[in-house]
Amino acid sequence: MQLDFGIILDWLPAFGDALLVTLETTVCSLILGLLISIPLSLCKISNLKPLQWFAFFYTSVFRGVPLLVQVFMMYFGIPLVLPVRFTAFQAGTLVFAMNSAAYISESLKGGISAIDRGQYEAAMALGVHYPSMMKDVILPQAIKNILPSIANEFVTIIKESSIVSVIGIADLMYRAKGVIAKTYNSLECLAIAAIMYFILTFIGGRLIALME
């Protein structure tokens, strides 16, 4: 079998648009997931049992249910029982964010626990209230400590984002399948998609490493 990438050249602009969709989904999911993970991690270290139980249940559900099932439930299932209707992009981004929050919160919990007890005592000695102490003293240090975990989660979301093609988001995988249906050059299309995924993960990982 001979490979013919020449046929695919006309479709490169479409792959470029799909690359931007994949990147948009990933970045939005990671930012929203990080925002959700902060209160979730605070629930995990709380002295209130109901908050601990909620955080444990949340993490167990999102880590224990396949991501594809979560996407289908959010896009097809939720509108059947609640008066809401998500677009494909909203459903995919929300699922990835909530799933990501379950993993990031575990890392953030460890990052908070690693902060020296003297940081808490110094803040309390200066009269800093607990919310301000967490926002200005503890969380900035904890997030800095877990940047490698955030980088790993960024890479994971990029790779898993191909799942959202099943609900019609025109990401890289969706575009690759569309081009395959028109050209029948499956290996070439998948190779281009794979290269673009690799470029995203490599550059994203390097940028977070520089941030660290």
Short mmCIF file of C-alpha atoms in Angstrom, two decimals, residues 50 150 202:
data_model
loop_
_atom_site.label_atom_id
_atom_site.label_comp_id
_atom_site.label_asym_id
_atom_site.label_seq_id
_atom_site.Cartn_x
_atom_site.Cartn_y
_atom_site.Cartn_z
CA PRO A 50 -20.90 16.22 55.09
CA ILE A 150 -1.73 20.32 36.00
CA PHE A 202 4.27 18.83 23.45
#
